[in-house]
Short mmCIF file of C-alpha atoms in Angstrom, two decimals:
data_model
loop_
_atom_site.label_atom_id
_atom_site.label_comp_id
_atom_site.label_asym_id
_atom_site.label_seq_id
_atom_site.Cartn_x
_atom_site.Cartn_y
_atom_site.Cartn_z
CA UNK R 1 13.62 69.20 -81.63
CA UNK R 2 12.03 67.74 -78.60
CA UNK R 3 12.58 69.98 -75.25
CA UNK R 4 14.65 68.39 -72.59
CA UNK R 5 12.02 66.59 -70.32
CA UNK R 6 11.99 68.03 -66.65
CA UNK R 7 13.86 65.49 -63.96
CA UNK R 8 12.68 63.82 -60.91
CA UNK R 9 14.28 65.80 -58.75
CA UNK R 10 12.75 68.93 -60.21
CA UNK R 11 8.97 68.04 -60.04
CA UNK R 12 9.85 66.61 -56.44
CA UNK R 13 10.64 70.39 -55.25
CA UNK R 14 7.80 71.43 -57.73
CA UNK R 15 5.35 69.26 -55.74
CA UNK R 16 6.88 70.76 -52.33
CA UNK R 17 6.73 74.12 -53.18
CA UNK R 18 3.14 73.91 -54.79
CA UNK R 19 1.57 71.79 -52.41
CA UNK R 20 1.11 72.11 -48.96
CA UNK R 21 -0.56 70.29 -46.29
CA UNK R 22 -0.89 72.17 -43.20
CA UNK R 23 -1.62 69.97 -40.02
CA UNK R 24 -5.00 69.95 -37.93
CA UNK R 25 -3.45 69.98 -34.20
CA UNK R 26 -5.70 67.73 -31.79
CA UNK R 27 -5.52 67.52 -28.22
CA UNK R 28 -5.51 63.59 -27.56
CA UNK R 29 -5.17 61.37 -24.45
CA UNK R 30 -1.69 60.05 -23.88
CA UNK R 31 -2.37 56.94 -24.03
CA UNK R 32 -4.44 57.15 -27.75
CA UNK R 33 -1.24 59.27 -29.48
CA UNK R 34 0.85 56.32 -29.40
CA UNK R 35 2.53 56.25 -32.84
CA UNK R 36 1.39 59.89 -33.60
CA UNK R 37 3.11 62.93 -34.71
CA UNK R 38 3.14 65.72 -32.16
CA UNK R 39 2.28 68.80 -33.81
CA UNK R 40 4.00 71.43 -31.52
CA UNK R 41 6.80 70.45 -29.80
CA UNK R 42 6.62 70.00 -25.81
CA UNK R 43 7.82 71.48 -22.98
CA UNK R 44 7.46 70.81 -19.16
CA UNK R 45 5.31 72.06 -17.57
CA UNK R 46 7.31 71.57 -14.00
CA UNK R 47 10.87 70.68 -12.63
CA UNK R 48 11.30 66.65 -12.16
CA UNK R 49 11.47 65.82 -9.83
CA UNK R 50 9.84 68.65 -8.02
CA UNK R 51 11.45 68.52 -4.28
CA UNK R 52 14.60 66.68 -3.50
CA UNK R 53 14.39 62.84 -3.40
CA UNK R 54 16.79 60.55 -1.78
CA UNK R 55 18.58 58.99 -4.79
CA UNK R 56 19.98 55.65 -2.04
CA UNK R 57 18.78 53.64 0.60
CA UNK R 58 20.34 55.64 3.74
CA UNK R 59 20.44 58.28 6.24
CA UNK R 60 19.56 62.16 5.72
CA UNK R 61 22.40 64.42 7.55
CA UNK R 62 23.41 67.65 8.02
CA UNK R 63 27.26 67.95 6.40
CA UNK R 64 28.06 70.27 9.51
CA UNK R 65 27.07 67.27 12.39
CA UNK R 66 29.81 64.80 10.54
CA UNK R 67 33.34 64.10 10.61
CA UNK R 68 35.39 61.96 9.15
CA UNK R 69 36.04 57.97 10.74
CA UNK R 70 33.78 56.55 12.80
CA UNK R 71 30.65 59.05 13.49
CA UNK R 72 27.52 58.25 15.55
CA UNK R 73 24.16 60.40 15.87
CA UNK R 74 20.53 59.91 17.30
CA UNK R 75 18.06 58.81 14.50
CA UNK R 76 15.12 61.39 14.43
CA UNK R 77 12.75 59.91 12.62
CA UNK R 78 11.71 57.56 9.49
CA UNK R 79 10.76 58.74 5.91
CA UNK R 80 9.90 56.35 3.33
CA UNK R 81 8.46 57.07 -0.10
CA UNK R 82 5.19 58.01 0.18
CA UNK R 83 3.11 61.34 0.39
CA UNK R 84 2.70 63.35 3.69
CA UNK R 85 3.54 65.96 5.77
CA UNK R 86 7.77 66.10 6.11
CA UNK R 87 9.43 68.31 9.15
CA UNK R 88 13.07 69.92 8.95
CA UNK R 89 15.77 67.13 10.34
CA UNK R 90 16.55 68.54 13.74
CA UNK R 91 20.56 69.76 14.01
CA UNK R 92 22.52 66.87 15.12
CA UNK R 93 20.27 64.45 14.08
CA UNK R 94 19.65 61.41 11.38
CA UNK R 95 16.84 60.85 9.43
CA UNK R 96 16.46 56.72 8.39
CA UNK R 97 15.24 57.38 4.13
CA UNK R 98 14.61 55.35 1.56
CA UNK R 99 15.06 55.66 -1.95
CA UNK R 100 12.99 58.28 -3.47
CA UNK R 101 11.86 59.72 -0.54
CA UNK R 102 11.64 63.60 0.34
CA UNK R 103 14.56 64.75 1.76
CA UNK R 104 13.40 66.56 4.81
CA UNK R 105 14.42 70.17 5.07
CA UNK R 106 18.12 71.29 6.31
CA UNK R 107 19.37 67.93 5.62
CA UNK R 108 22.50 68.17 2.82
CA UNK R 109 23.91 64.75 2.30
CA UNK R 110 22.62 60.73 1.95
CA UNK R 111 24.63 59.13 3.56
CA UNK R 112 24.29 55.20 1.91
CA UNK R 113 23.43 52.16 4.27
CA UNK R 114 26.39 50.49 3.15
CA UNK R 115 28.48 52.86 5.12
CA UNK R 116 26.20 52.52 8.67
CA UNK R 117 26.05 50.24 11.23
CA UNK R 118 22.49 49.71 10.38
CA UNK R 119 20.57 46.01 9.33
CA UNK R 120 18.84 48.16 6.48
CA UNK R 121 15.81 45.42 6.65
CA UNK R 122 15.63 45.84 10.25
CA UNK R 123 13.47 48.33 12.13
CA UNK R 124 14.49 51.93 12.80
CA UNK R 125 17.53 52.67 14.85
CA UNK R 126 18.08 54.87 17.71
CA UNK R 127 21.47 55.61 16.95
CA UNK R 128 23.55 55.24 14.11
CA UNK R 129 27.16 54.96 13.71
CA UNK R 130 28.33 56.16 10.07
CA UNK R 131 31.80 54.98 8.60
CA UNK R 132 33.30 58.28 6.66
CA UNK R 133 36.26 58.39 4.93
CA UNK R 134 35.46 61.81 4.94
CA UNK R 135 32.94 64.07 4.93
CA UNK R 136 30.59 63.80 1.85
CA UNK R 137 30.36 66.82 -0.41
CA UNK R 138 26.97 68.72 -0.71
CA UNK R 139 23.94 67.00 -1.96
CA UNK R 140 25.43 63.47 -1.77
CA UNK R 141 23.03 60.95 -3.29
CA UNK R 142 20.29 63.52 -3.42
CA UNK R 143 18.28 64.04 -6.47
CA UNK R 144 17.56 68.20 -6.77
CA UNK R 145 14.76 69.58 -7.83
CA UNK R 146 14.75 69.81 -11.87
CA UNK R 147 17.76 67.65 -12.20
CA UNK R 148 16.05 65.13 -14.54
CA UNK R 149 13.75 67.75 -16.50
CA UNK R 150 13.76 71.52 -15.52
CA UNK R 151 10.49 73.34 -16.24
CA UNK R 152 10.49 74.90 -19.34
CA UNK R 153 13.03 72.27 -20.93
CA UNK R 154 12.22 71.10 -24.30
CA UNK R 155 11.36 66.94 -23.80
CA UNK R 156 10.23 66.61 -27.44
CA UNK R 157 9.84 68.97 -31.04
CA UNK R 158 7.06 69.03 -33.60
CA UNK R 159 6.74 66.13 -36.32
CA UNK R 160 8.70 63.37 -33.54
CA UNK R 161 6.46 60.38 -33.24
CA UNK R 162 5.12 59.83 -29.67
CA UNK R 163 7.07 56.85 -28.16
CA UNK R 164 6.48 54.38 -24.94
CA UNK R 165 9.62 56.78 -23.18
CA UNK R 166 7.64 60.01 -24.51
CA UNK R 167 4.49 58.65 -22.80
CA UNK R 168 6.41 57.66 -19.64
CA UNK R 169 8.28 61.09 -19.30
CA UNK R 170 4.97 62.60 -19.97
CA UNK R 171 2.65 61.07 -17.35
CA UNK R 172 5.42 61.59 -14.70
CA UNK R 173 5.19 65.21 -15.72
CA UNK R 174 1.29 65.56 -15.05
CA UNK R 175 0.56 66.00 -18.86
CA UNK R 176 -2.80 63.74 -19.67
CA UNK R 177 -3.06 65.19 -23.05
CA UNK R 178 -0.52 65.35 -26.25
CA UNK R 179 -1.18 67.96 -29.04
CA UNK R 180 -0.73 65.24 -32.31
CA UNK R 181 -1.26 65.81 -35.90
CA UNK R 182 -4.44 64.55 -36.99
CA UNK R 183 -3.59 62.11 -39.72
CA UNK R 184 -4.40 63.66 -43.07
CA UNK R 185 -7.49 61.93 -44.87
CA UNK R 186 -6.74 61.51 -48.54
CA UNK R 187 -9.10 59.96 -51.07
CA UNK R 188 -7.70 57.95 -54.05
CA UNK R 189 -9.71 58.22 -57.24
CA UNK R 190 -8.68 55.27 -59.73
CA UNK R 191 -10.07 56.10 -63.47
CA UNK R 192 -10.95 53.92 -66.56
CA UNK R 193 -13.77 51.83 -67.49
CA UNK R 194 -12.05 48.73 -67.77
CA UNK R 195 -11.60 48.31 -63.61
CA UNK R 196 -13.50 45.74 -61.82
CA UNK R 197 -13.34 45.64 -57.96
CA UNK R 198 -14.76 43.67 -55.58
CA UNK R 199 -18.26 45.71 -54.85
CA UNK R 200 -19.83 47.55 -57.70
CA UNK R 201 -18.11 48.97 -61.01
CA UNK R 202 -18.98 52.37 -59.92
CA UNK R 203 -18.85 54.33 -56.31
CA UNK R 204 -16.43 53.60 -53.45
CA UNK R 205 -14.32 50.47 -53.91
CA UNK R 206 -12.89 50.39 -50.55
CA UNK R 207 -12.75 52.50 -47.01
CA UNK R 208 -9.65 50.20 -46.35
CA UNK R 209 -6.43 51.21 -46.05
CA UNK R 210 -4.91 47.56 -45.69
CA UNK R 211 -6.46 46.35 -48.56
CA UNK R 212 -9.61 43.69 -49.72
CA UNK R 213 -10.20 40.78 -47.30
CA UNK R 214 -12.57 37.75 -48.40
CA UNK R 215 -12.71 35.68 -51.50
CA UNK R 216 -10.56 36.04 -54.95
CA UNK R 217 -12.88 38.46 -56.79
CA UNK R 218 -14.74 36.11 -59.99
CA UNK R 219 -12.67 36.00 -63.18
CA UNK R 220 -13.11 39.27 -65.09
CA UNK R 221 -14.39 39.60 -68.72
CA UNK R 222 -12.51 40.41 -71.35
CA UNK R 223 -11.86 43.87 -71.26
CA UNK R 224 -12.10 44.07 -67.52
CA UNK R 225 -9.00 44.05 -65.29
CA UNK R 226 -9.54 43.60 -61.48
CA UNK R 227 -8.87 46.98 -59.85
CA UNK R 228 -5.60 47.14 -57.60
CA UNK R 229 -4.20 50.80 -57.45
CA UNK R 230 -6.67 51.82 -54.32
CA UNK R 231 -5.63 48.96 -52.18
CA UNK R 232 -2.43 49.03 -53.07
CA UNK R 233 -2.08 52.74 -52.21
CA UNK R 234 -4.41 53.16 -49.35
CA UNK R 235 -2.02 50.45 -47.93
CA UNK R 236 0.60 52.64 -48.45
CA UNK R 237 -0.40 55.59 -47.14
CA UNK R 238 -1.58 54.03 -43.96
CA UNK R 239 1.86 52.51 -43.49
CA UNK R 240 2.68 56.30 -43.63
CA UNK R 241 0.41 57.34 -41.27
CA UNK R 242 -2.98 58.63 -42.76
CA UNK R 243 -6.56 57.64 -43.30
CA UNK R 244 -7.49 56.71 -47.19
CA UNK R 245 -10.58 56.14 -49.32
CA UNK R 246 -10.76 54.99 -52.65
CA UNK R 247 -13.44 56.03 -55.06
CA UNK R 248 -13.74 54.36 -58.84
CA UNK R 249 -14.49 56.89 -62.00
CA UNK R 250 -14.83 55.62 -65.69
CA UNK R 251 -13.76 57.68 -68.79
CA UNK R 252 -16.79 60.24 -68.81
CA UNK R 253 -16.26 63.51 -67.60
CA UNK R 254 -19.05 63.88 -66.05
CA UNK R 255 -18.61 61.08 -63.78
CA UNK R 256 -15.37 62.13 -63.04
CA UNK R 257 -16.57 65.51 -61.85
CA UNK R 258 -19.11 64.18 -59.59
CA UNK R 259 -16.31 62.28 -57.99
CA UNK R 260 -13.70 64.41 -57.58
CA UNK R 261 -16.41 66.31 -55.85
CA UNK R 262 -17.23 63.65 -53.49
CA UNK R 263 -13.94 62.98 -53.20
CA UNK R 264 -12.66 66.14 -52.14
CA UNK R 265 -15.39 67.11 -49.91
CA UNK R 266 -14.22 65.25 -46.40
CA UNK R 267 -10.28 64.75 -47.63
CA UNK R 268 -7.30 66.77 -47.42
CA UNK R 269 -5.19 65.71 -50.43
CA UNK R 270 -6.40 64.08 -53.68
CA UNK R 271 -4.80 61.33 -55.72
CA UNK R 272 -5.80 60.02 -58.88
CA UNK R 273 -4.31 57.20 -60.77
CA UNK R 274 -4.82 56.94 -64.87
CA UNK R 275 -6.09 59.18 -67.38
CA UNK R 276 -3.29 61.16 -67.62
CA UNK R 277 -1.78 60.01 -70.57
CA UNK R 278 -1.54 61.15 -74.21
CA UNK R 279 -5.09 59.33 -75.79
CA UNK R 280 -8.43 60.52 -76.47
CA UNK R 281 -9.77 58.44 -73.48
CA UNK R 282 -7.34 59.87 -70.54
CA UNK R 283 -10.19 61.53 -68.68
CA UNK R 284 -8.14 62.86 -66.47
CA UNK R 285 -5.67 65.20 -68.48
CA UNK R 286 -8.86 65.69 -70.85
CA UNK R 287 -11.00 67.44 -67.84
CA UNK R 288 -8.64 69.36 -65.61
CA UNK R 289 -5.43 69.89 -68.46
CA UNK R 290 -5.10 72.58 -71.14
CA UNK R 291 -7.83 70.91 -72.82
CA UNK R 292 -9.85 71.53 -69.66
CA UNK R 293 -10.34 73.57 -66.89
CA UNK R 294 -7.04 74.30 -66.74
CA UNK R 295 -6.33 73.70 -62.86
CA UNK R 296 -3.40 70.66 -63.12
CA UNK R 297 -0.64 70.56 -64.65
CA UNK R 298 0.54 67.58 -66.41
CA UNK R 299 3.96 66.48 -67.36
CA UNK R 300 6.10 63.41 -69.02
CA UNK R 301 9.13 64.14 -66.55
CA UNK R 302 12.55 61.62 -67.04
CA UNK R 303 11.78 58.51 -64.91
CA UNK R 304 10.54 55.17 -65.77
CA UNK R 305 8.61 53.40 -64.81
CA UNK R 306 6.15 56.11 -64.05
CA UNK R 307 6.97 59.29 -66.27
CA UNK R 308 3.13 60.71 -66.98
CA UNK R 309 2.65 62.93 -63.65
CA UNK R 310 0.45 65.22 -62.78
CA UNK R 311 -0.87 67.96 -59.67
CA UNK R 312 -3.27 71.07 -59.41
CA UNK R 313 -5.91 71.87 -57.20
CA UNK R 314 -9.76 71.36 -57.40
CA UNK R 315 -12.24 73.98 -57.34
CA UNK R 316 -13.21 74.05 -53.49
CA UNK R 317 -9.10 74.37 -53.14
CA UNK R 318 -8.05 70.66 -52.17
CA UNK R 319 -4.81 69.78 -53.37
CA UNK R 320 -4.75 66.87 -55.92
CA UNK R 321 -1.74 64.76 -57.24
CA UNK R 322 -2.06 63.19 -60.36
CA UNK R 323 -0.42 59.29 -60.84
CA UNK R 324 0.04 57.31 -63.67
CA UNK R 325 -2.77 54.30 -64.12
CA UNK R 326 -0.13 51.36 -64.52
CA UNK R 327 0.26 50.05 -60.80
CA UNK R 328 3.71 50.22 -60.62
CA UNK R 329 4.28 53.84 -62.22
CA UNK R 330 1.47 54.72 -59.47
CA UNK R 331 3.32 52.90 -56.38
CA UNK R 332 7.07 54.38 -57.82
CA UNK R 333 4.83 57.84 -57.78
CA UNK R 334 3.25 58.06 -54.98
CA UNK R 335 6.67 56.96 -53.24
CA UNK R 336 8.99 59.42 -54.95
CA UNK R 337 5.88 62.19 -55.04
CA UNK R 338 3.49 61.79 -52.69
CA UNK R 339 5.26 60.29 -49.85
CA UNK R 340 7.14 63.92 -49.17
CA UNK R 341 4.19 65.53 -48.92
CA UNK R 342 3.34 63.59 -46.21
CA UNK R 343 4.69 65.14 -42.74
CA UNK R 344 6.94 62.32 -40.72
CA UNK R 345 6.45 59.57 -42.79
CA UNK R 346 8.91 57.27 -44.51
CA UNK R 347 12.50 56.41 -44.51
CA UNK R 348 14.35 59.11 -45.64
CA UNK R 349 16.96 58.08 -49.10
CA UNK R 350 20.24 57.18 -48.87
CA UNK R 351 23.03 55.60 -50.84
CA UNK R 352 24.15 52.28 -50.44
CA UNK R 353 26.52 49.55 -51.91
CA UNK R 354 24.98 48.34 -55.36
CA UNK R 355 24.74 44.74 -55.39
CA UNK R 356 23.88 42.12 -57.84
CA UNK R 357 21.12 41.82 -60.36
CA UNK R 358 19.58 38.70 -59.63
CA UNK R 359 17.88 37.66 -63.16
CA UNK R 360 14.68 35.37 -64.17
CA UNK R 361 14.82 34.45 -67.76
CA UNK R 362 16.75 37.12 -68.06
CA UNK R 363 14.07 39.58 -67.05
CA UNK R 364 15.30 42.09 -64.41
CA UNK R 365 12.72 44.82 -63.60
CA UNK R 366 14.99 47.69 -65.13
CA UNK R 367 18.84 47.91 -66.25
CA UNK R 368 21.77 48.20 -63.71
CA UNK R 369 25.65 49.11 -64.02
CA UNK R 370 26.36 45.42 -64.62
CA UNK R 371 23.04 44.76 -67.21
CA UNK R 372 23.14 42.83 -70.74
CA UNK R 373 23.53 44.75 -74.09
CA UNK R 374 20.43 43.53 -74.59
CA UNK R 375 19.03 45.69 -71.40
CA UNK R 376 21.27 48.34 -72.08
CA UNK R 377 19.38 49.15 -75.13
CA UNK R 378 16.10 49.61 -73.02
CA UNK R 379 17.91 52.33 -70.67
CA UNK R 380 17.73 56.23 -71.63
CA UNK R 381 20.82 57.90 -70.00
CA UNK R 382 18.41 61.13 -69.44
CA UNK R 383 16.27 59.29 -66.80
CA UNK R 384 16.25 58.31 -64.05
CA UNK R 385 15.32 54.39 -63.65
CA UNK R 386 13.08 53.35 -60.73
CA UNK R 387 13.62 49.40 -59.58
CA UNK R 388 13.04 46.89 -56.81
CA UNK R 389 15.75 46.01 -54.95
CA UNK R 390 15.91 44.27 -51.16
CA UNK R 391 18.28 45.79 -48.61
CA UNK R 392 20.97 43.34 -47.02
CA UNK R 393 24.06 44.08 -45.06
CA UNK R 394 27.52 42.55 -46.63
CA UNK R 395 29.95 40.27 -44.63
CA UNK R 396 31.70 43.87 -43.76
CA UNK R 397 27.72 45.02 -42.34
CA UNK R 398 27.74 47.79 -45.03
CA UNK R 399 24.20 47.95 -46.19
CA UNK R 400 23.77 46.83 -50.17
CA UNK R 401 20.70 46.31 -52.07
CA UNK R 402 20.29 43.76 -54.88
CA UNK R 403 17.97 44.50 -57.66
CA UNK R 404 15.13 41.43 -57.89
CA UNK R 405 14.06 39.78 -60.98
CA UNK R 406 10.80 39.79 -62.25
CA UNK R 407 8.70 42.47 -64.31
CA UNK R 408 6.12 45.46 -63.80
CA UNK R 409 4.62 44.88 -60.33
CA UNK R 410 5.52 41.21 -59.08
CA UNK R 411 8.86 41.74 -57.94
CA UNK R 412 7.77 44.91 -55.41
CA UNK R 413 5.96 41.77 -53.71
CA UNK R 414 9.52 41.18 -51.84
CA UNK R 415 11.06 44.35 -52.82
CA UNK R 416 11.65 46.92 -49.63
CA UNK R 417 13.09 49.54 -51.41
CA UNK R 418 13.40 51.78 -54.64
CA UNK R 419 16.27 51.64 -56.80
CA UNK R 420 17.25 55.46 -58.77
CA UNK R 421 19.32 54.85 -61.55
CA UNK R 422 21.20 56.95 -64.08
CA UNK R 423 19.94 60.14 -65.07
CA UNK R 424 21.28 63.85 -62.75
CA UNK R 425 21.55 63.20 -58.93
CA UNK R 426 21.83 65.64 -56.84
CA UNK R 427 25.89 65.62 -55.17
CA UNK R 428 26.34 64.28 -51.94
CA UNK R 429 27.85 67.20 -51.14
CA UNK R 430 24.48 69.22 -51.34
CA UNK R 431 24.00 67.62 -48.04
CA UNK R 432 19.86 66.72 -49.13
CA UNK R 433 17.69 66.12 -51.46
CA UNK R 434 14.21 67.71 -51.09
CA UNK R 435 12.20 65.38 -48.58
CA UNK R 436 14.82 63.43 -47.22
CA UNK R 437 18.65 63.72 -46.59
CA UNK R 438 21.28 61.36 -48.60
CA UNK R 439 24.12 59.87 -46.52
CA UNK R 440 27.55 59.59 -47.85
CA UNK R 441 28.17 56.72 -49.61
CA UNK R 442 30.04 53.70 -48.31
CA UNK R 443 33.79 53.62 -49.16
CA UNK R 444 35.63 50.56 -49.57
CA UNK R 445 38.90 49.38 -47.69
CA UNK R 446 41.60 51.24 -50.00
CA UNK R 447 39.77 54.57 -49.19
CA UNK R 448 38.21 54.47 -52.47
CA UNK R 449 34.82 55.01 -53.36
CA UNK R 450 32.17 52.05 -53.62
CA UNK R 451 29.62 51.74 -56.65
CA UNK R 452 26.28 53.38 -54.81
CA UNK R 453 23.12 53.86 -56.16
CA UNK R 454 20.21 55.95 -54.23
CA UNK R 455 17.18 53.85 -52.69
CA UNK R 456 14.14 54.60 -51.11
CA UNK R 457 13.03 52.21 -48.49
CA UNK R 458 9.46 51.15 -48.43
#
């Protein structure tokens, strides 16, 4: 009897627990971490603002020289927004101030030009003559010192992405360098001797991460098919924030060896796409399985598309993450595998309304609730069923996603998310799944619950 095959949601925390990508933490200009991940969260370094400001257009007093009505006192002197030395406000004085401005020692209060006597374009008074209804309470329109940001206070934590209002809050606060995550640098090896890129057969395809620019590569020969898994995910894991390289192996050990070697030398995390299935011509398993050295692990887990899967480590250490060679096993992969890996990138999953199927010739990229005997027959209730859907909201604005027609790859052309189908889920209640929380699912107007399915945005 065939064992029970392991679950998604098993090698997912397998993955997590096995692999781990510790970040390199560099000090970088503000103004180059835009879009970063700060690796240490922040702190200020100082109160904001750091004396007391004038938060209106007015007149610095002391509380004690006022009573309520109609008040008048000399005007001491002028203070305006700018640097300088400041003097205490003499007892029984005014002080003209403008917004932002010091507030000169002893004074307590802003009192607002609204309430004077005072043109407040004109030139500087003598006197003024303030309209109370009484007398304001302490620290009246005055911004203290701290009030926006005391020092110490925490203004962002480790793994946020720096912002325009992170880079604003920080260059008021002095700070002309962020601590940020380097991005990690992973190399992509595709495998198998029938690939044809755009440069030569052999060596580095692309150092692109947004895939090939210039002419339609020439028409392949038979037995060649043009190469798209590197593109495809070094696009990917730019989108998610790191640097990628893809490298091209054929089906000779040897070769693969070399560059895995090359490949691991300058890169943080390893993937490989292909040669991990069950012939006598998947490299892959054949070199680093049972068979092999030994160091990955390979498994047929309960998910389709994109049930061979694979991970280990390489002999200088570097992680490595084994996908299947078909490119939409390897972009469902990398997406349900690698993507969690990945520290502060991607969406995290969450249930939404199913909607409809939305068939081609009656070819929809996987079965749903609603699908044809005819599909029915394709689905295993053990797995789990990984399709392309497109997020919408309904009349109600509760999010759905509608599964798109179309097979293997050409429907992820629209698709922005991942449809999980069928096989175990992990209960709502659980609060998470590993790499990303799940949201309650939508409920519909009686109180009862909608027909949800999990997605994974893209």
């Amino acid at each position: 009897m065939t064992a029970p095959r392991m679950d998604l949601w098993q090698w997912r925390d397998l993955l997590l627990q096995e692999i781990h990508l510790p970040p390199t933490v560099v000090d970088t200009p503000v103004h180059e971490a835009v879009g970063s991940v700060l690796a240490v969260s922040l702190r200020s370094p100082e109160d904001l603002p750091a004396v007391p400001l004038a938060a209106m257009d007015g007149f610095a007093v002391r509380r004690a020289d006022l009573t309520p009505g109609p008040c008048t006192l000399p005007v001491s002197t002028e203070i305006a927004a700018r640097p300088g030395a400041l003097a205490a406000l003499r007892p029984g004085t005014a002080a003209r101030i403008m917004t932002g401005a010091p507030v000169p020692e002893g004074a307590d209060a802003v009192v607002e030009v609204e309430a004077t006597d005072t043109d407040p374009f004109g030139p500087t008074p003598r006197t003024v003559s303030l309209r109370l209804d009484a007398v304001p309470p302490p620290q009246r329109h005055i911004r203290r010192p701290g009030e926006e940001v005391a020092c110490g206070e925490e203004l962002a934590l480790a793994g946020d992405r720096v912002g325009a209002g992170l880079v604003g809050l920080v260059r008021a606060l002095g700070l002309r360098d962020l601590p940020i995550r380097r991005p990690l640098r992973v190399a992509i090896v595709v495998t198998g001797d029938e690939l044809m890129g755009d440069s030569p057969r052999r060596g580095a395809i692309s150092t692109s991460a947004d895939g090939m620019e210039g002419a339609p590569a020439p028409e392949p020969e038979v037995g060649l098919v043009r190469e798209s898994n590197g593109a495809m995910l070094g696009a990917a894991l730019h989108t998610d924030g790191a640097e990628a390289r893809a490298f091209h192996s054929g089906d000779a050990h040897e070769q693969l060896r070399s560059t895995l070697e090359e490949a691991a030398e300058h890169h943080d995390l390893v993937l490989t796409t292909g040669g991990i299935g069950h012939g006598a011509f998947d490299v892959v398993k054949t070199l680093l399985g049972e068979r092999g050295t030994g160091s990955s692990r390979f498994e047929h887990i309960a998910l389709r598309p994109g049930g061979p899967q694979g991970y280990g480590h390489l002999p200088d250490g570097t992680p490595v993450v084994h996908l299947p060679g078909t490119p939409v096993g390897a972009l469902v992969g990398y997406h349900l595998f690698v993507r969690p890996l990945l520290a502060g990138a991607g969406a995290e999953m969450r249930r939404v309304l199913r909607g409809e199927a939305t068939p081609r010739d009656g070819a929809v990229n996987g079965p749903a609730s609603h699908s044809s005997a005819a599909t029915s027959r394709w689905r295993r209730p053990d797995h789990v069923h990984a399709m392309p859907g497109r997020l919408r909201r309904d009349a109600e604005g509760r999010e759905v996603v509608d599964l798109l027609p179309g097979r293997r790859l050409t429907p992820y052309g629209r698709a922005d998310a991942i449809v999980l189908d069928g096989g175990p889920d992990r209960p709502v209640s659980e609060g998470a799944v590993s790499g990303g929380a799940v949201a309650d699912g939508p409920v519909s107007d009686d109180g009862v619950e909608a027909a949800t399915v999990l997605v994974v945005p893209l």
